Amino acid sequence: MPEKVDNTLMIIVAAEFLMGMLGNTFIALVNCMDWVKNRKIASVDLILTNLAISRIGLLCILLLDCFILVFYPDVYTTGKQMKIIDFFWTLTNHLSVWFAACLSIFYFLKIANFFHPLFLWMKWRIDRVICWVLLGCMAFSVFISLPVTENLNDDFRFCVKAKWKTNSTLRCRANKVQYASIKIFLNLLTLFPFSVSLMSFSLLILSLWRHTRQIQLNATGCRDPSKAAHLGAMKAIISFLLLFIAYHLAFLVATSSYFMPETELAVILGELIALIYPSSHSFILILSNNKLRQASLRMLWKAKNILKRKF
């Protein structure tokens, strides 16, 4: 690629990275400081903290991958370094999606109004088992990442910069089926937590519809906190679903891009779009969480006062 294009894309990537780091670091710091202060942490704050940390890792891996591709492309011709990057990309990717699914389930169990025995049992148990659920997500993500990255994409990384060579082109074609099957399997695994989030969103809509209908029948004109909680949770979940779809498509473009003529450009554009998901969703979570929103307003107020003193 031309140097100007490289520099422009890297500036955009760096801006998205800084934006994502700001939002996710803010979530993690606020919750951790509150944890230290009160010596306990709420279940939703624990999920948000783990989600923010996993996305910080994902942002770092995506930035590192873009940086290596643009400035140190020779690294793509060796397998050991790229296996490490592929492992952590796979790990943080799965952790981020699974923790977001846990957040969707938590919102559903805490806010929805159903009287089914199974729902009531899960609602009562969720706070007690949330730590084990998060640990289970971590263990499963590591379990998936290790075997997949063992055989992942030495050929893909080699083809990114050397596919014009005859021997490497033949090598890529010979392993196309194996590479494609691994990637399809890897991406299909993230569809399960995505489906769980989609189901939680659908059930929240059903719960909101039933609750609204009940309010209309009772003809109460007072402010309804339950409806506000439903709408807040639904905004957080639907934003995750939409951003994840865009991220998933970009991830497919980036990882299957050696089928395309302009491989390097396709990888960077794919990762540039993929960065939108972990970067922007953190700010949606801040706005939808009362504690984080109040903390952000206090921080902005203090920053405004500091700037006034200086100028």
CSV table of N, CA and C in Angstrom, one decimal, residues 20-141:
chain,number,residue,atom,x,y,z
A,20,GLY,N,-11.4,3.6,22.7
A,20,GLY,CA,-11.8,2.3,23.4
A,20,GLY,C,-11.1,2.1,24.7
A,21,MET,N,-9.8,2.5,24.8
A,21,MET,CA,-9.0,2.3,26.0
A,21,MET,C,-9.6,3.3,27.1
A,22,LEU,N,-10.0,4.5,26.6
A,22,LEU,CA,-10.5,5.5,27.6
A,22,LEU,C,-11.8,5.0,28.2
A,23,GLY,N,-12.7,4.5,27.4
A,23,GLY,CA,-14.0,4.0,27.9
A,23,GLY,C,-13.9,2.8,28.8
A,24,ASN,N,-13.1,1.8,28.3
A,24,ASN,CA,-13.0,0.5,29.0
A,24,ASN,C,-12.2,0.7,30.3
A,25,THR,N,-11.1,1.5,30.2
A,25,THR,CA,-10.3,1.7,31.4
A,25,THR,C,-11.1,2.5,32.5
A,26,PHE,N,-11.9,3.4,32.0
A,26,PHE,CA,-12.8,4.1,33.0
A,26,PHE,C,-13.7,3.2,33.7
A,27,ILE,N,-14.4,2.3,33.0
A,27,ILE,CA,-15.3,1.3,33.6
A,27,ILE,C,-14.5,0.4,34.6
A,28,ALA,N,-13.4,-0.1,34.2
A,28,ALA,CA,-12.6,-1.0,35.1
A,28,ALA,C,-12.1,-0.2,36.4
A,29,LEU,N,-11.6,1.0,36.2
A,29,LEU,CA,-11.1,1.8,37.3
A,29,LEU,C,-12.2,2.2,38.3
A,30,VAL,N,-13.4,2.7,37.8
A,30,VAL,CA,-14.5,3.1,38.7
A,30,VAL,C,-14.9,1.9,39.5
A,31,ASN,N,-15.1,0.7,38.9
A,31,ASN,CA,-15.6,-0.4,39.6
A,31,ASN,C,-14.6,-1.0,40.6
A,32,CYS,N,-13.3,-1.0,40.2
A,32,CYS,CA,-12.3,-1.5,41.1
A,32,CYS,C,-12.1,-0.6,42.3
A,33,MET,N,-12.1,0.8,42.1
A,33,MET,CA,-12.0,1.7,43.2
A,33,MET,C,-13.2,1.6,44.1
A,34,ASP,N,-14.4,1.4,43.6
A,34,ASP,CA,-15.6,1.2,44.4
A,34,ASP,C,-15.5,-0.2,45.2
A,35,TRP,N,-14.9,-1.2,44.5
A,35,TRP,CA,-14.7,-2.5,45.2
A,35,TRP,C,-13.7,-2.3,46.4
A,36,VAL,N,-12.6,-1.6,46.2
A,36,VAL,CA,-11.7,-1.4,47.3
A,36,VAL,C,-12.3,-0.6,48.4
A,37,LYS,N,-13.1,0.4,48.0
A,37,LYS,CA,-13.6,1.3,49.0
A,37,LYS,C,-14.7,0.6,49.9
A,38,ASN,N,-15.6,-0.2,49.2
A,38,ASN,CA,-16.7,-0.8,50.0
A,38,ASN,C,-16.3,-2.3,50.4
A,39,ARG,N,-15.2,-2.8,49.9
A,39,ARG,CA,-14.8,-4.2,50.2
A,39,ARG,C,-15.8,-5.2,49.6
A,40,LYS,N,-16.6,-4.9,48.7
A,40,LYS,CA,-17.5,-5.8,48.0
A,40,LYS,C,-17.8,-5.2,46.7
A,41,ILE,N,-18.3,-6.0,45.8
A,41,ILE,CA,-18.6,-5.6,44.4
A,41,ILE,C,-19.9,-6.2,44.0
A,42,ALA,N,-20.8,-5.4,43.4
A,42,ALA,CA,-22.1,-5.9,42.9
A,42,ALA,C,-21.8,-6.8,41.7
A,43,SER,N,-22.7,-7.7,41.4
A,43,SER,CA,-22.6,-8.7,40.3
A,43,SER,C,-22.5,-8.0,39.0
A,44,VAL,N,-23.3,-7.0,38.8
A,44,VAL,CA,-23.3,-6.3,37.5
A,44,VAL,C,-21.9,-5.6,37.3
A,45,ASP,N,-21.4,-5.0,38.4
A,45,ASP,CA,-20.1,-4.4,38.3
A,45,ASP,C,-19.0,-5.4,38.0
A,46,LEU,N,-19.1,-6.6,38.6
A,46,LEU,CA,-18.1,-7.6,38.4
A,46,LEU,C,-18.1,-8.0,36.9
A,47,ILE,N,-19.3,-8.1,36.3
A,47,ILE,CA,-19.4,-8.5,34.9
A,47,ILE,C,-18.8,-7.4,34.0
A,48,LEU,N,-19.2,-6.1,34.3
A,48,LEU,CA,-18.7,-5.0,33.5
A,48,LEU,C,-17.2,-4.9,33.6
A,49,THR,N,-16.6,-5.1,34.8
A,49,THR,CA,-15.2,-5.0,35.0
A,49,THR,C,-14.5,-6.1,34.1
A,50,ASN,N,-14.9,-7.3,34.2
A,50,ASN,CA,-14.3,-8.4,33.4
A,50,ASN,C,-14.5,-8.1,31.9
A,51,LEU,N,-15.6,-7.6,31.5
A,51,LEU,CA,-15.9,-7.3,30.1
A,51,LEU,C,-14.9,-6.2,29.6
A,52,ALA,N,-14.8,-5.1,30.5
A,52,ALA,CA,-13.9,-4.0,30.1
A,52,ALA,C,-12.4,-4.5,30.0
A,53,ILE,N,-12.0,-5.3,30.9
A,53,ILE,CA,-10.6,-5.9,30.9
A,53,ILE,C,-10.4,-6.7,29.6
A,54,SER,N,-11.3,-7.6,29.3
A,54,SER,CA,-11.2,-8.4,28.1
A,54,SER,C,-11.2,-7.5,26.8
A,55,ARG,N,-11.9,-6.4,26.8
A,55,ARG,CA,-11.9,-5.6,25.6
A,55,ARG,C,-10.6,-4.7,25.6
A,56,ILE,N,-10.0,-4.4,26.7
A,56,ILE,CA,-8.7,-3.7,26.7
A,56,ILE,C,-7.7,-4.6,26.0
A,57,GLY,N,-7.7,-5.9,26.4
A,57,GLY,CA,-6.8,-6.9,25.8
A,57,GLY,C,-7.1,-7.0,24.3
A,58,LEU,N,-8.4,-7.1,23.9
A,58,LEU,CA,-8.7,-7.2,22.5
A,58,LEU,C,-8.3,-6.0,21.7
A,59,LEU,N,-8.4,-4.8,22.2
A,59,LEU,CA,-8.0,-3.6,21.6
A,59,LEU,C,-6.5,-3.6,21.4
A,60,CYS,N,-5.7,-4.0,22.4
A,60,CYS,CA,-4.3,-4.1,22.3
A,60,CYS,C,-3.8,-5.0,21.2
A,61,ILE,N,-4.5,-6.2,21.1
A,61,ILE,CA,-4.1,-7.2,20.1
A,61,ILE,C,-4.4,-6.7,18.7
A,62,LEU,N,-5.6,-6.1,18.5
A,62,LEU,CA,-5.9,-5.5,17.2
A,62,LEU,C,-5.0,-4.4,16.8
A,63,LEU,N,-4.6,-3.5,17.7
A,63,LEU,CA,-3.7,-2.5,17.4
A,63,LEU,C,-2.3,-3.1,17.1
A,64,LEU,N,-1.8,-4.0,17.8
A,64,LEU,CA,-0.6,-4.7,17.6
A,64,LEU,C,-0.5,-5.4,16.2
A,65,ASP,N,-1.6,-6.0,15.9
A,65,ASP,CA,-1.7,-6.7,14.6
A,65,ASP,C,-1.6,-5.7,13.4
A,66,CYS,N,-2.3,-4.6,13.5
A,66,CYS,CA,-2.2,-3.6,12.5
A,66,CYS,C,-0.8,-3.0,12.4
A,67,PHE,N,-0.3,-2.7,13.6
A,67,PHE,CA,1.1,-2.1,13.6
A,67,PHE,C,2.1,-3.0,13.0
A,68,ILE,N,2.1,-4.3,13.3
A,68,ILE,CA,3.0,-5.3,12.7
A,68,ILE,C,2.8,-5.4,11.2
A,69,LEU,N,1.6,-5.4,10.8
A,69,LEU,CA,1.2,-5.6,9.4
A,69,LEU,C,1.8,-4.4,8.5
A,70,VAL,N,1.7,-3.2,9.1
A,70,VAL,CA,2.1,-2.0,8.3
A,70,VAL,C,3.6,-1.7,8.4
A,71,PHE,N,4.1,-1.8,9.6
A,71,PHE,CA,5.5,-1.4,9.8
A,71,PHE,C,6.5,-2.5,9.9
A,72,TYR,N,6.1,-3.7,10.3
A,72,TYR,CA,7.0,-4.9,10.4
A,72,TYR,C,6.4,-6.1,9.7
A,73,PRO,N,6.2,-6.0,8.4
A,73,PRO,CA,5.5,-7.1,7.7
A,73,PRO,C,6.3,-8.4,7.6
A,74,ASP,N,7.6,-8.3,7.8
A,74,ASP,CA,8.4,-9.6,7.8
A,74,ASP,C,8.1,-10.5,8.9
A,75,VAL,N,7.5,-10.0,10.0
A,75,VAL,CA,7.0,-10.9,11.1
A,75,VAL,C,6.0,-11.9,10.6
A,76,TYR,N,5.3,-11.5,9.6
A,76,TYR,CA,4.2,-12.4,9.0
A,76,TYR,C,4.8,-13.7,8.4
A,77,THR,N,6.1,-13.7,8.1
A,77,THR,CA,6.7,-14.8,7.4
A,77,THR,C,7.1,-15.9,8.5
A,78,THR,N,7.0,-15.6,9.8
A,78,THR,CA,7.3,-16.6,10.8
A,78,THR,C,6.1,-17.0,11.6
A,79,GLY,N,6.1,-18.2,12.0
A,79,GLY,CA,4.9,-18.7,12.7
A,79,GLY,C,4.8,-18.5,14.2
A,80,LYS,N,5.9,-18.5,14.9
A,80,LYS,CA,5.9,-18.5,16.3
A,80,LYS,C,5.3,-17.2,16.9
A,81,GLN,N,5.7,-16.0,16.4
A,81,GLN,CA,5.2,-14.7,16.9
A,81,GLN,C,3.7,-14.6,16.6
A,82,MET,N,3.3,-15.0,15.4
A,82,MET,CA,1.9,-14.8,15.0
A,82,MET,C,1.0,-15.8,15.7
A,83,LYS,N,1.5,-16.9,16.1
A,83,LYS,CA,0.7,-17.9,16.9
A,83,LYS,C,0.4,-17.3,18.2
A,84,ILE,N,1.3,-16.5,18.8
A,84,ILE,CA,1.0,-15.9,20.1
A,84,ILE,C,0.0,-14.8,19.9
A,85,ILE,N,0.1,-14.0,18.9
A,85,ILE,CA,-0.9,-13.0,18.6
A,85,ILE,C,-2.3,-13.6,18.3
A,86,ASP,N,-2.3,-14.7,17.5
A,86,ASP,CA,-3.5,-15.4,17.2
A,86,ASP,C,-4.2,-16.0,18.4
A,87,PHE,N,-3.4,-16.5,19.3
A,87,PHE,CA,-3.9,-17.1,20.6
A,87,PHE,C,-4.6,-16.0,21.4
A,88,PHE,N,-3.9,-14.9,21.6
A,88,PHE,CA,-4.6,-13.8,22.5
A,88,PHE,C,-5.7,-13.1,21.8
A,89,TRP,N,-5.7,-13.0,20.4
A,89,TRP,CA,-6.8,-12.5,19.7
A,89,TRP,C,-8.0,-13.4,19.9
A,90,THR,N,-7.8,-14.7,19.7
A,90,THR,CA,-8.9,-15.6,19.9
A,90,THR,C,-9.5,-15.6,21.3
A,91,LEU,N,-8.5,-15.6,22.3
A,91,LEU,CA,-8.9,-15.6,23.7
A,91,LEU,C,-9.7,-14.4,24.1
A,92,THR,N,-9.2,-13.2,23.8
A,92,THR,CA,-9.9,-11.9,24.1
A,92,THR,C,-11.2,-11.8,23.3
A,93,ASN,N,-11.2,-12.3,22.1
A,93,ASN,CA,-12.4,-12.2,21.3
A,93,ASN,C,-13.5,-13.0,22.0
A,94,HIS,N,-13.2,-14.2,22.3
A,94,HIS,CA,-14.2,-15.1,23.0
A,94,HIS,C,-14.6,-14.6,24.4
A,95,LEU,N,-13.7,-14.1,25.1
A,95,LEU,CA,-14.0,-13.6,26.4
A,95,LEU,C,-14.9,-12.4,26.3
A,96,SER,N,-14.6,-11.5,25.4
A,96,SER,CA,-15.5,-10.3,25.2
A,96,SER,C,-16.9,-10.7,24.9
A,97,VAL,N,-17.1,-11.6,24.0
A,97,VAL,CA,-18.4,-12.0,23.6
A,97,VAL,C,-19.1,-12.8,24.7
A,98,TRP,N,-18.5,-13.6,25.4
A,98,TRP,CA,-19.1,-14.4,26.5
A,98,TRP,C,-19.5,-13.5,27.6
A,99,PHE,N,-18.6,-12.6,28.0
A,99,PHE,CA,-18.9,-11.6,29.1
A,99,PHE,C,-20.1,-10.7,28.7
A,100,ALA,N,-20.2,-10.3,27.5
A,100,ALA,CA,-21.3,-9.5,27.0
A,100,ALA,C,-22.6,-10.3,27.1
A,101,ALA,N,-22.5,-11.6,26.8
A,101,ALA,CA,-23.7,-12.5,26.9
A,101,ALA,C,-24.1,-12.7,28.3
A,102,CYS,N,-23.1,-12.8,29.2
A,102,CYS,CA,-23.4,-12.8,30.7
A,102,CYS,C,-24.1,-11.6,31.1
A,103,LEU,N,-23.7,-10.4,30.6
A,103,LEU,CA,-24.3,-9.2,31.0
A,103,LEU,C,-25.8,-9.1,30.5
A,104,SER,N,-26.0,-9.6,29.3
A,104,SER,CA,-27.4,-9.7,28.8
A,104,SER,C,-28.3,-10.6,29.6
A,105,ILE,N,-27.7,-11.7,30.0
A,105,ILE,CA,-28.5,-12.7,30.8
A,105,ILE,C,-28.8,-12.0,32.2
A,106,PHE,N,-27.8,-11.4,32.8
A,106,PHE,CA,-28.0,-10.7,34.1
A,106,PHE,C,-29.1,-9.7,34.0
A,107,TYR,N,-29.0,-8.8,33.0
A,107,TYR,CA,-30.1,-7.8,32.8
A,107,TYR,C,-31.4,-8.5,32.7
A,108,PHE,N,-31.5,-9.5,31.9
A,108,PHE,CA,-32.8,-10.2,31.7
A,108,PHE,C,-33.3,-10.8,33.1
A,109,LEU,N,-32.5,-11.4,33.8
A,109,LEU,CA,-32.9,-12.1,35.1
A,109,LEU,C,-33.3,-11.0,36.1
A,110,LYS,N,-32.6,-9.9,36.2
A,110,LYS,CA,-32.8,-8.9,37.2
A,110,LYS,C,-34.0,-8.0,36.9
A,111,ILE,N,-34.3,-7.8,35.6
A,111,ILE,CA,-35.3,-6.8,35.2
A,111,ILE,C,-36.6,-7.4,34.7
A,112,ALA,N,-36.5,-8.5,34.0
A,112,ALA,CA,-37.7,-9.1,33.4
A,112,ALA,C,-38.7,-9.6,34.5
A,113,ASN,N,-39.9,-9.6,34.2
A,113,ASN,CA,-41.0,-10.1,35.1
A,113,ASN,C,-41.7,-11.3,34.6
A,114,PHE,N,-41.2,-12.5,35.0
A,114,PHE,CA,-41.9,-13.7,34.7
A,114,PHE,C,-42.1,-14.5,36.0
A,115,PHE,N,-43.0,-15.4,35.9
A,115,PHE,CA,-43.3,-16.2,37.2
A,115,PHE,C,-43.1,-17.7,37.0
A,116,HIS,N,-42.3,-18.1,35.9
A,116,HIS,CA,-42.0,-19.5,35.7
A,116,HIS,C,-41.0,-19.9,36.8
A,117,PRO,N,-41.2,-21.1,37.3
A,117,PRO,CA,-40.3,-21.6,38.4
A,117,PRO,C,-38.8,-21.6,38.0
A,118,LEU,N,-38.5,-22.0,36.8
A,118,LEU,CA,-37.1,-22.0,36.4
A,118,LEU,C,-36.5,-20.6,36.3
A,119,PHE,N,-37.3,-19.6,35.8
A,119,PHE,CA,-36.9,-18.2,35.8
A,119,PHE,C,-36.6,-17.7,37.2
A,120,LEU,N,-37.6,-18.0,38.1
A,120,LEU,CA,-37.4,-17.5,39.5
A,120,LEU,C,-36.3,-18.2,40.2
A,121,TRP,N,-36.0,-19.4,39.9
A,121,TRP,CA,-34.9,-20.1,40.5
A,121,TRP,C,-33.5,-19.5,40.0
A,122,MET,N,-33.5,-19.2,38.7
A,122,MET,CA,-32.3,-18.6,38.2
A,122,MET,C,-32.1,-17.2,38.7
A,123,LYS,N,-33.2,-16.5,38.8
A,123,LYS,CA,-33.1,-15.1,39.3
A,123,LYS,C,-32.6,-15.1,40.8
A,124,TRP,N,-33.0,-16.0,41.5
A,124,TRP,CA,-32.6,-16.1,42.9
A,124,TRP,C,-31.1,-16.5,43.1
A,125,ARG,N,-30.6,-17.4,42.1
A,125,ARG,CA,-29.3,-18.0,42.2
A,125,ARG,C,-28.2,-17.1,41.5
A,126,ILE,N,-28.6,-16.2,40.6
A,126,ILE,CA,-27.6,-15.6,39.7
A,126,ILE,C,-26.5,-14.9,40.5
A,127,ASP,N,-26.8,-14.2,41.6
A,127,ASP,CA,-25.8,-13.4,42.3
A,127,ASP,C,-24.8,-14.4,43.0
A,128,ARG,N,-25.3,-15.6,43.4
A,128,ARG,CA,-24.4,-16.5,44.1
A,128,ARG,C,-23.4,-17.3,43.1
A,129,VAL,N,-23.9,-17.4,41.9
A,129,VAL,CA,-23.1,-18.2,40.9
A,129,VAL,C,-22.3,-17.4,39.9
A,130,ILE,N,-22.5,-16.1,39.9
A,130,ILE,CA,-21.9,-15.3,38.8
A,130,ILE,C,-20.4,-15.4,38.7
A,131,CYS,N,-19.7,-15.5,39.9
A,131,CYS,CA,-18.3,-15.7,39.8
A,131,CYS,C,-17.9,-17.0,39.1
A,132,TRP,N,-18.6,-18.1,39.4
A,132,TRP,CA,-18.4,-19.4,38.8
A,132,TRP,C,-18.7,-19.3,37.3
A,133,VAL,N,-19.7,-18.6,36.9
A,133,VAL,CA,-20.1,-18.4,35.5
A,133,VAL,C,-19.0,-17.7,34.8
A,134,LEU,N,-18.4,-16.6,35.3
A,134,LEU,CA,-17.4,-15.9,34.7
A,134,LEU,C,-16.1,-16.7,34.6
A,135,LEU,N,-15.8,-17.5,35.6
A,135,LEU,CA,-14.6,-18.4,35.6
A,135,LEU,C,-14.8,-19.5,34.5
A,136,GLY,N,-16.1,-20.0,34.4
A,136,GLY,CA,-16.4,-20.9,33.4
A,136,GLY,C,-16.2,-20.4,32.0
A,137,CYS,N,-16.6,-19.1,31.8
A,137,CYS,CA,-16.3,-18.5,30.5
A,137,CYS,C,-14.9,-18.3,30.2
A,138,MET,N,-14.1,-18.0,31.2
A,138,MET,CA,-12.6,-17.9,31.0
A,138,MET,C,-12.0,-19.2,30.6
A,139,ALA,N,-12.4,-20.3,31.4
A,139,ALA,CA,-11.9,-21.6,31.1
A,139,ALA,C,-12.2,-22.1,29.7
A,140,PHE,N,-13.5,-21.9,29.3
A,140,PHE,CA,-13.9,-22.3,28.0
A,140,PHE,C,-13.2,-21.5,26.9
A,141,SER,N,-13.0,-20.3,27.1
A,141,SER,CA,-12.3,-19.5,26.1
A,141,SER,C,-10.8,-19.9,25.9
